[in-house]
mmCIF file of C-alpha atoms and ligand atoms in Angstrom:
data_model
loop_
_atom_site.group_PDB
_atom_site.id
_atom_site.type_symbol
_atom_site.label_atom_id
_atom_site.label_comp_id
_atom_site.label_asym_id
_atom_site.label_seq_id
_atom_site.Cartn_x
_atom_site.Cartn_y
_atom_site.Cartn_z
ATOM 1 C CA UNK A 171 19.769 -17.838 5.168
ATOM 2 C CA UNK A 172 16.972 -15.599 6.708
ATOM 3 C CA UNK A 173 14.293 -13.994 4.190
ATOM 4 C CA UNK A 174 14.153 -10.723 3.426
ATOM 5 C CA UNK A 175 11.267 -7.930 5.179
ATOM 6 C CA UNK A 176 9.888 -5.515 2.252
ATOM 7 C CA UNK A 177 7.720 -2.437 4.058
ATOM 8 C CA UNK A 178 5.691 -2.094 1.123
ATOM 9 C CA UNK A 179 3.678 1.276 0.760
ATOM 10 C CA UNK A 180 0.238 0.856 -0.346
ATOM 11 C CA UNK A 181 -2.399 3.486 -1.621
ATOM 12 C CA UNK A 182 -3.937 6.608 0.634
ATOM 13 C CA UNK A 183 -7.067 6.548 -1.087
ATOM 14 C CA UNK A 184 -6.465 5.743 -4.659
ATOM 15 C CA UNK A 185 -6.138 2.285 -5.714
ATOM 16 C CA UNK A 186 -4.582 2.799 -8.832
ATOM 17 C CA UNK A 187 -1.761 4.458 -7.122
ATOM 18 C CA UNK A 188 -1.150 0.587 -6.220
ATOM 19 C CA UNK A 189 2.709 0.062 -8.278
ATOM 20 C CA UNK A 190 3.255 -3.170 -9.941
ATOM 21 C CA UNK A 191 6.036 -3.692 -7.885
ATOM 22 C CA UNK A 192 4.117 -3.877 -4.328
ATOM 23 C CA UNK A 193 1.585 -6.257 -6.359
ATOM 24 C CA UNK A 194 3.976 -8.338 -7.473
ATOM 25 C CA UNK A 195 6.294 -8.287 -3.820
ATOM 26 C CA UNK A 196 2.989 -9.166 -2.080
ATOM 27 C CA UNK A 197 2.112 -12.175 -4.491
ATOM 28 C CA UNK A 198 5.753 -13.636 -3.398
ATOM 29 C CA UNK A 199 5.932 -13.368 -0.391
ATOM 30 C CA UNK A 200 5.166 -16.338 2.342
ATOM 31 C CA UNK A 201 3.244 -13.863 4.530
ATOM 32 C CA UNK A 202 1.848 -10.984 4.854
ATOM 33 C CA UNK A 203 2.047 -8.509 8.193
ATOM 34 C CA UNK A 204 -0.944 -5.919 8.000
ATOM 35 C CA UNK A 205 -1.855 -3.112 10.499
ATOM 36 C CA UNK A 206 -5.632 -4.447 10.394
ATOM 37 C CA UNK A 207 -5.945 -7.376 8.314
ATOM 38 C CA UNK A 208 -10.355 -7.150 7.773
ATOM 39 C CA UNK A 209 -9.055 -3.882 5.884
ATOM 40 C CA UNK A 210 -5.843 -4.920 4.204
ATOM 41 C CA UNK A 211 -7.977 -8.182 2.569
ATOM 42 C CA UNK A 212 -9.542 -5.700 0.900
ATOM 43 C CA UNK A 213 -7.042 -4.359 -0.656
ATOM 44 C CA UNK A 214 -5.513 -7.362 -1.502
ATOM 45 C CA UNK A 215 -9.053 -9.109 -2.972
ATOM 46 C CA UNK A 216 -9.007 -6.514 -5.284
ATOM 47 C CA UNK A 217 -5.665 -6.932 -6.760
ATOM 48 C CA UNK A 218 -6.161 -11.048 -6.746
ATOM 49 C CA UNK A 219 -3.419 -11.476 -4.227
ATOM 50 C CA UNK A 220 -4.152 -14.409 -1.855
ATOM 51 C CA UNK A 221 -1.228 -14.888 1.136
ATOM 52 C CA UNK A 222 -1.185 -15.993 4.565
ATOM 53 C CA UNK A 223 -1.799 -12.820 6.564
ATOM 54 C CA UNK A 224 -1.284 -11.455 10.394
ATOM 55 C CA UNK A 225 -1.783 -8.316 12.273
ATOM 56 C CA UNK A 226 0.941 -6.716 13.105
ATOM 57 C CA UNK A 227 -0.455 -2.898 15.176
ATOM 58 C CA UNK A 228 1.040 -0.827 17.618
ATOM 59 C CA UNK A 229 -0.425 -3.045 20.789
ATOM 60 C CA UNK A 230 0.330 -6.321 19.564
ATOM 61 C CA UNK A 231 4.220 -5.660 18.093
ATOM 62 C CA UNK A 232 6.214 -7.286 20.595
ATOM 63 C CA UNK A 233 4.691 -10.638 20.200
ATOM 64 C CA UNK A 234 3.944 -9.991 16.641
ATOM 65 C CA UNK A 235 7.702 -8.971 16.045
ATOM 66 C CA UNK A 236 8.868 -11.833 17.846
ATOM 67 C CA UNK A 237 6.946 -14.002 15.382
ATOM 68 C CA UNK A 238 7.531 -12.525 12.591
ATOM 69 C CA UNK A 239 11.482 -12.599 13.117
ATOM 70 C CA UNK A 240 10.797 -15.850 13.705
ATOM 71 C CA UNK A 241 9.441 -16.685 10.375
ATOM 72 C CA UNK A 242 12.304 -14.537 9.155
ATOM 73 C CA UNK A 243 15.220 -16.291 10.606
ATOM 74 C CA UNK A 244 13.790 -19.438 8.856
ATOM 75 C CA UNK A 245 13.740 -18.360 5.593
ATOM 76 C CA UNK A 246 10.772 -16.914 4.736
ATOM 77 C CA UNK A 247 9.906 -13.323 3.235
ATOM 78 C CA UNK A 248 8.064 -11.013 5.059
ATOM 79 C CA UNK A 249 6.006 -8.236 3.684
ATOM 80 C CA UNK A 250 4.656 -5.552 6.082
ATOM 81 C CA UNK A 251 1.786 -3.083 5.037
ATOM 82 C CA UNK A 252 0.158 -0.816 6.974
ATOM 83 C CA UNK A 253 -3.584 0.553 6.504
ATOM 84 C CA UNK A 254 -2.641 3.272 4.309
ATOM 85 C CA UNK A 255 0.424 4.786 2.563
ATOM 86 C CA UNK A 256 3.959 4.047 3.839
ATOM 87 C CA UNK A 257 4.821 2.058 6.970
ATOM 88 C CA UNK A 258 6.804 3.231 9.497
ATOM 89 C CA UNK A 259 5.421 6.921 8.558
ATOM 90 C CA UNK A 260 3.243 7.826 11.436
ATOM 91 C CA UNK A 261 2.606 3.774 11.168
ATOM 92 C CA UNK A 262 3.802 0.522 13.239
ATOM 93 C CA UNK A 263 6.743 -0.631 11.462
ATOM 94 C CA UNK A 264 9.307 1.038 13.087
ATOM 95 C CA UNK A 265 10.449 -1.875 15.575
ATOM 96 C CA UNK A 266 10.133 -4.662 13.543
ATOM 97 C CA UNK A 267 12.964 -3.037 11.055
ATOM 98 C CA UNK A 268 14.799 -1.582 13.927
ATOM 99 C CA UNK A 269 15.129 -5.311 15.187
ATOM 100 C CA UNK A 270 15.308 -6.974 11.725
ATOM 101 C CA UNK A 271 18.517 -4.784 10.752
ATOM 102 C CA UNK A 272 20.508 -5.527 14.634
ATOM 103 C CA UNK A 273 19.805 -9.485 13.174
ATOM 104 C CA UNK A 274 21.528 -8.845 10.026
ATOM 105 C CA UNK A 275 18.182 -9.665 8.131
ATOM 106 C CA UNK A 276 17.903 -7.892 4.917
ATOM 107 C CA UNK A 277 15.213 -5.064 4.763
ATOM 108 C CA UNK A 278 13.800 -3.885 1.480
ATOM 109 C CA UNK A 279 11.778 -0.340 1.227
ATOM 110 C CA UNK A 280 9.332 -1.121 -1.727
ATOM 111 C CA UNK A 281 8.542 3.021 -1.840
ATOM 112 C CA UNK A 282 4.905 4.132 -3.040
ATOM 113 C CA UNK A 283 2.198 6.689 -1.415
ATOM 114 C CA UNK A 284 2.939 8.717 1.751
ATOM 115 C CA UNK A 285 0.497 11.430 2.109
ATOM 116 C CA UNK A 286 3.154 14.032 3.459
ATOM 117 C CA UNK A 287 5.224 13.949 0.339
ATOM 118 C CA UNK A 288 1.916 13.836 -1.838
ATOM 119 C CA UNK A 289 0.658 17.037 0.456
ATOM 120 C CA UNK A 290 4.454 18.363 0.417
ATOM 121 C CA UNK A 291 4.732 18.147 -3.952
ATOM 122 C CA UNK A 292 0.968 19.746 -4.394
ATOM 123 C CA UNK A 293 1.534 23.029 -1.982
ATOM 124 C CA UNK A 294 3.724 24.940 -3.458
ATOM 125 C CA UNK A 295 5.186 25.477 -0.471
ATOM 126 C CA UNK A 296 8.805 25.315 -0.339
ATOM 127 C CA UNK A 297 10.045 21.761 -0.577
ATOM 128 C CA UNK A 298 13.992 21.971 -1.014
ATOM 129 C CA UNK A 299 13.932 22.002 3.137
ATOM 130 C CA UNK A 300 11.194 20.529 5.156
ATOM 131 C CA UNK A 301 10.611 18.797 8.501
ATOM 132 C CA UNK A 302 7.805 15.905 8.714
ATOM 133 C CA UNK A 303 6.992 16.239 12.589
ATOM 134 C CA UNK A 304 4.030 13.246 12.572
ATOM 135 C CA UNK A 305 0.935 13.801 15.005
ATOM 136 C CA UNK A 306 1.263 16.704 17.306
ATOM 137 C CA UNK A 307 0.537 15.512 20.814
ATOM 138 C CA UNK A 308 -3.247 15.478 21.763
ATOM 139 C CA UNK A 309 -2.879 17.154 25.339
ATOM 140 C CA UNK A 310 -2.819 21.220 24.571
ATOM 141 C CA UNK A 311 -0.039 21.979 27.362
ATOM 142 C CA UNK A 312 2.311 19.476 25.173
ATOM 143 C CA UNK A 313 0.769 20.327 21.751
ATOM 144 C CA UNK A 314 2.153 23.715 22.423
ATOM 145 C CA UNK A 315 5.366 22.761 23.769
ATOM 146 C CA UNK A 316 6.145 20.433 20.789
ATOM 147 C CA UNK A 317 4.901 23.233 18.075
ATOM 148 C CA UNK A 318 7.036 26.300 20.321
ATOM 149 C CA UNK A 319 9.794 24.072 19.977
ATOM 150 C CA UNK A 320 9.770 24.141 16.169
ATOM 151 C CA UNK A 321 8.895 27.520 15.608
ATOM 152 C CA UNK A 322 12.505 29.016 14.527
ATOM 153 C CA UNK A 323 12.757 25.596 12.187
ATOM 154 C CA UNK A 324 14.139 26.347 8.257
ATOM 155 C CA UNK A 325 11.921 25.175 5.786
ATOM 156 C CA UNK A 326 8.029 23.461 5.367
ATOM 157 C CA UNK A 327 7.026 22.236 8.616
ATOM 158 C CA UNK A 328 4.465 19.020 7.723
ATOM 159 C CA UNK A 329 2.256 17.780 10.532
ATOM 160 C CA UNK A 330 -0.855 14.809 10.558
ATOM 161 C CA UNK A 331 -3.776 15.744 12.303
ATOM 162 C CA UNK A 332 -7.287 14.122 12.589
ATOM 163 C CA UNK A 333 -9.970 15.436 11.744
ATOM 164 C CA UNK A 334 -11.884 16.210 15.179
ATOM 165 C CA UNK A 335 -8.437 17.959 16.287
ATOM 166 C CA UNK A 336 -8.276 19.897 12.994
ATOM 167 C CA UNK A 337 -9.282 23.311 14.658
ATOM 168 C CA UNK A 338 -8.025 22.475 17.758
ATOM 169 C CA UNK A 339 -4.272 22.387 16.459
ATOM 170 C CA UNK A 340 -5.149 25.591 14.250
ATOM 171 C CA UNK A 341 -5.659 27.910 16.934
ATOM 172 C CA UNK A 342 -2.370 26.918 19.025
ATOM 173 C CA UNK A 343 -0.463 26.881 15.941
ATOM 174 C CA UNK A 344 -1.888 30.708 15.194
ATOM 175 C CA UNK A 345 -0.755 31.086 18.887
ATOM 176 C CA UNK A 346 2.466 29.520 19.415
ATOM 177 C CA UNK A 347 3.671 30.206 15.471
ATOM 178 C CA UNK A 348 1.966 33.493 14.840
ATOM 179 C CA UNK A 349 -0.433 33.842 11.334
ATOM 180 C CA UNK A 350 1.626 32.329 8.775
ATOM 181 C CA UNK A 351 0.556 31.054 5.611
ATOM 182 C CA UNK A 352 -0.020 26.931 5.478
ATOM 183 C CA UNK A 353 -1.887 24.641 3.069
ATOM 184 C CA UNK A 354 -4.458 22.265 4.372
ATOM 185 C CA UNK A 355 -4.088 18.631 1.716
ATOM 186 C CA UNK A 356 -7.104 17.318 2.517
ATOM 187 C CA UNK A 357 -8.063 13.932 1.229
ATOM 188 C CA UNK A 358 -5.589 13.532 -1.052
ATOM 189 C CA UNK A 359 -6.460 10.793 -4.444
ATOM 190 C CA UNK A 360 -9.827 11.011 -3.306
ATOM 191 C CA UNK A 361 -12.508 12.621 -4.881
ATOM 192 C CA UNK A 362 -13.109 15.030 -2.578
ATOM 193 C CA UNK A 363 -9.338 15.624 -3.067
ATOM 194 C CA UNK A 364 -8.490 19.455 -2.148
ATOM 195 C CA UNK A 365 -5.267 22.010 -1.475
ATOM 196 C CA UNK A 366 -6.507 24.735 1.200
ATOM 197 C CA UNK A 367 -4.399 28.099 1.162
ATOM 198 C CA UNK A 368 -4.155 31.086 3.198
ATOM 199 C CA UNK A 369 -3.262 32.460 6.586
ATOM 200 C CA UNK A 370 -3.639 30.465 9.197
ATOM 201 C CA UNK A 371 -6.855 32.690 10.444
ATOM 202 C CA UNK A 372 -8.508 32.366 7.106
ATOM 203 C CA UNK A 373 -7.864 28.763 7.218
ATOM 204 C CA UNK A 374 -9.366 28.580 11.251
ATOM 205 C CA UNK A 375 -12.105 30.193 9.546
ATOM 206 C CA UNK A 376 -12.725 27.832 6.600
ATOM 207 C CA UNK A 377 -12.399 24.738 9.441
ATOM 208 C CA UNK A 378 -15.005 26.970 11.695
ATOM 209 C CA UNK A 379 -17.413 27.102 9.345
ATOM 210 C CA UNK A 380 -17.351 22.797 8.895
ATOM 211 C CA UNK A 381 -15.975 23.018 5.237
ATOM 212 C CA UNK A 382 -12.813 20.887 6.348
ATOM 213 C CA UNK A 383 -13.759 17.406 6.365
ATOM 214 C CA UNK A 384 -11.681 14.003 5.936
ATOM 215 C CA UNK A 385 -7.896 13.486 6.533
ATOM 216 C CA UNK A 386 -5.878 16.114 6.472
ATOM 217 C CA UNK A 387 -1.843 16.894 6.190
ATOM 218 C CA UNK A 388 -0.754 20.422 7.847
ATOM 219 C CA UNK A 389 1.733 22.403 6.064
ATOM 220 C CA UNK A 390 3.232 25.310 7.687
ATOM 221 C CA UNK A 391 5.326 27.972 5.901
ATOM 222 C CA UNK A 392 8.520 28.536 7.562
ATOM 223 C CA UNK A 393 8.177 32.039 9.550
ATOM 224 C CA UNK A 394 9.879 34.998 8.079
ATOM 225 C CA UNK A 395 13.752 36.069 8.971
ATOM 226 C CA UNK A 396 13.405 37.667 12.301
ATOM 227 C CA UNK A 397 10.183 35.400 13.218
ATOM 228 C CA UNK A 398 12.188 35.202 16.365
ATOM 229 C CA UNK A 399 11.486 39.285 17.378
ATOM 230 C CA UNK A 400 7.792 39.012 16.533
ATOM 231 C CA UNK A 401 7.208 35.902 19.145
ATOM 232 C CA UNK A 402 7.281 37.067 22.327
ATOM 233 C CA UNK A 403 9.623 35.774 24.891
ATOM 234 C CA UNK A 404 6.672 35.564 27.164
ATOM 235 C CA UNK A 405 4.653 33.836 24.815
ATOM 236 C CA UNK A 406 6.949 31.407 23.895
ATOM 237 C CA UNK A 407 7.749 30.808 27.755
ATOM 238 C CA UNK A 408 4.032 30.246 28.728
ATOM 239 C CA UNK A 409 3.599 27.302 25.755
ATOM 240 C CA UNK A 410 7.168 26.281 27.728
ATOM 241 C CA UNK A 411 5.378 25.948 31.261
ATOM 242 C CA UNK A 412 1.924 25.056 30.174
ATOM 243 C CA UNK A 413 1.713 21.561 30.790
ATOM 244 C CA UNK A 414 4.456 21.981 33.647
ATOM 245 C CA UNK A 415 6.810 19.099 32.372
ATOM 246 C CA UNK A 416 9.728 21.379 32.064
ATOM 247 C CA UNK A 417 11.964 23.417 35.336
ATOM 248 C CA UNK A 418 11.992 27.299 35.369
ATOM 249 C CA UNK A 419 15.484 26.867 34.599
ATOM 250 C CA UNK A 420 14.813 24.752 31.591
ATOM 251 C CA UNK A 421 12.136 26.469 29.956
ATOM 252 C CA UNK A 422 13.687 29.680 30.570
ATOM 253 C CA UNK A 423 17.141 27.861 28.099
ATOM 254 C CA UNK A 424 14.791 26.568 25.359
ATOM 255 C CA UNK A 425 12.789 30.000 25.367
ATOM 256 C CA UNK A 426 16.252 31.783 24.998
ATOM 257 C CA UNK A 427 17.140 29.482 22.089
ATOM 258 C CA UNK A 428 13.982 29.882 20.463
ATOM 259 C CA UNK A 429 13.261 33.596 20.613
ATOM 260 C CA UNK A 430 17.263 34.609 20.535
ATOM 261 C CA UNK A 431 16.706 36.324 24.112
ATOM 262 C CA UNK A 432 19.426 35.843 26.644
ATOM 263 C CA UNK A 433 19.394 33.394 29.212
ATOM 264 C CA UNK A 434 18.924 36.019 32.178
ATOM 265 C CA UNK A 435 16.573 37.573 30.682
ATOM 266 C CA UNK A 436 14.367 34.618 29.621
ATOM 267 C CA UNK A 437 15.021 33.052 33.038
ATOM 268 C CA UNK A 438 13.668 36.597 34.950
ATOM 269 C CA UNK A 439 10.594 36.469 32.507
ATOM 270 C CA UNK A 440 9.945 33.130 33.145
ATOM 271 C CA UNK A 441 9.725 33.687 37.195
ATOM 272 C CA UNK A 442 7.852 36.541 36.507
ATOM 273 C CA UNK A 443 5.001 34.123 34.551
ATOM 274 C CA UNK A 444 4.961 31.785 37.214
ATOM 275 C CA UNK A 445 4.935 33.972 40.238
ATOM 276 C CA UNK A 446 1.979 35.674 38.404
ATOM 277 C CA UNK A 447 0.366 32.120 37.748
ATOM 278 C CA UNK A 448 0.971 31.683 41.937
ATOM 279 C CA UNK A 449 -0.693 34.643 42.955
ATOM 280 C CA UNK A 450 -3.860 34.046 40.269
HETATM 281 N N1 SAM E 1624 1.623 5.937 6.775
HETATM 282 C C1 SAM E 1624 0.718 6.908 6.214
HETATM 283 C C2 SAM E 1624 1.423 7.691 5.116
HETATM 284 O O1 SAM E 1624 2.406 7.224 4.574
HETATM 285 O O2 SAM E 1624 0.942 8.753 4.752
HETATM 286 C C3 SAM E 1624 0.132 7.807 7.271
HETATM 287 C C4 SAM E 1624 -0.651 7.095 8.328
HETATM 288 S S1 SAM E 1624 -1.230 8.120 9.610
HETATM 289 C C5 SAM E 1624 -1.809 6.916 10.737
HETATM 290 C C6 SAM E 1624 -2.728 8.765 8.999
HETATM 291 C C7 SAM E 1624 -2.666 10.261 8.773
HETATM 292 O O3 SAM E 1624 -2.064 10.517 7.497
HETATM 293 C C8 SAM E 1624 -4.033 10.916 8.706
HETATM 294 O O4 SAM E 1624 -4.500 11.277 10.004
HETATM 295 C C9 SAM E 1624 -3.758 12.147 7.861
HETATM 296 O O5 SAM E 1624 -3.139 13.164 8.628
HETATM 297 C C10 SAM E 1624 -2.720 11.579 6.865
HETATM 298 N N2 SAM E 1624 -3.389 11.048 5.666
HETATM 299 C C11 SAM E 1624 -3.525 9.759 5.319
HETATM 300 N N3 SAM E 1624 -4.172 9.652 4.150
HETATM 301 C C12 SAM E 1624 -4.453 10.915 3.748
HETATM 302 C C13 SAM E 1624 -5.102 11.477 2.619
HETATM 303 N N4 SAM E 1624 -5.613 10.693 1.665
HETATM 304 N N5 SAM E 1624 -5.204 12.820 2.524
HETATM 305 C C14 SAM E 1624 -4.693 13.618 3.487
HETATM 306 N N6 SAM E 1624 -4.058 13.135 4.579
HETATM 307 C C15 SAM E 1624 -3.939 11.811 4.713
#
């Protein structure tokens, strides 16, 4: 009989957001996978739990999955934490369970803090539709690609961002999304704990002036009906063909889709922008 894997979410800040239920799965369990394990003994000090522990982050997972299966297929539980919040959420987790369920090992969620939902509850943004998109790329030609791509989206759009791209990501969301309203959850269960509304302008200007500091969750309003007519086909396009990872042909068919334009007449705009770019 293997053991069972629990993916245990721990606090984002707030230590008494611990549950009784992760204190009590982590005092039973034969071992203990953490993301960094200098910073997980912390944690674990401080609730008196004391198990065998191993590091289990995004460069070392193949041979730390392997192990860990390992330990699995013999019998023993496995619990997996990650630094902060819920693993597998913008976290390494993700191919251990993938691998754990093809063996037929059981896989318990042992649910807790995730600062997305915690950002998503506090807005007051709508929350009966939303998409959690993770960290938008760092480059700017595929930052804008991945938000263009998302602009006609229903609902909340929820993004994590650190802080040194904060403003960065701001300004090509103003861009490639137009000035919508979002909320800024900054430091959420901390004391410095704060919701930060407006238009995306006011916000760039809150972040300009340094007042943003700490971790932060994006949350972007879903654009209005008919978002489509006020982003520009050309604008779209350019975002398309920035980084130059996608054909004429086939940023010309994702432009179309996005901004409801037809396919000819996307496809004509988008020679036009790169002849233009050519002859610069
Ligand atoms: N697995 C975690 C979870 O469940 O929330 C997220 C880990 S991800 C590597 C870290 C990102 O989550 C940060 O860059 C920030 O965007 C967001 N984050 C984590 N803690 C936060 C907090 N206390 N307040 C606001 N955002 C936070």
């Amino acid at each position: 009989m293997s053991g069972t894997l629990y993916i245990v979410a721990t606090p984002i800040g707030n230590l008494e957001d611990m549950t009784y239920r992760a204190v009590r799965i982590l005092g039973q369990v034969d071992l203990i996978a953490a993301e960094d394990t200098r910073h997980s003994l912390k944690l674990l000090n401080h609730f008196g739990i004391s198990k065998p522990l191993t590091s289990y982050f995004d460069h070392n997972q193949q041979l730390k999955g392997e192990r860990i299966l390992h330990a699995l297929r013999q019998g023993k539980s496995v619990a997996l934490i990650s630094d902060a919040g819920t693993p597998c959420v913008s976290d390494p987790g993700f191919n251990l369970v993938r691998d754990a369920v093809a063996e037929g090992i059981p896989v318990m969620a042992v649910p807790g803090p995730c600062a997305a939902i915690a950002a998503l509850s506090g807005s007051g943004l709508p929350s009966d539709t939303f998409t959690f998109a993770g960290f938008p790329p760092s480059r700017q030609g595929r930052r804008r690609t991945f938000l263009a791509n998302m602009v006609n989206l229903p609902g909340t759009l929820m993004l994590y961002e650190a802080p040194h791209r904060l403003a960065d990501t701001l300004r090509d969301i103003h861009e490639v999304m137009g000035d919508r309203q979002i909320v800024l959850a900054r430091e959420l269960t901390k004391i410095y704990e704060e919701f930060i509304r407006g238009s995306v302008s006011g916000v760039m200007t809150a972040v300009a002036r340094g007042k943003v500091r700490g971790e932060v969750v994006i949350l972007i309003a879903a654009g209005e009906t008919g978002q489509t007519e006020t982003e520009p086909l050309d604008v779209v396009l350019e975002s398309l063909l920035a980084d130059g990872n996608l054909s004429i042909k086939d940023a010309a068919r994702k432009a179309s889709e996005i901004t409801g334009s037809s396919r000819s007449e996307s496809y004509a705009e988008a020679l036009r922008l790169r002849n233009s770019a050519v002859q610069e």
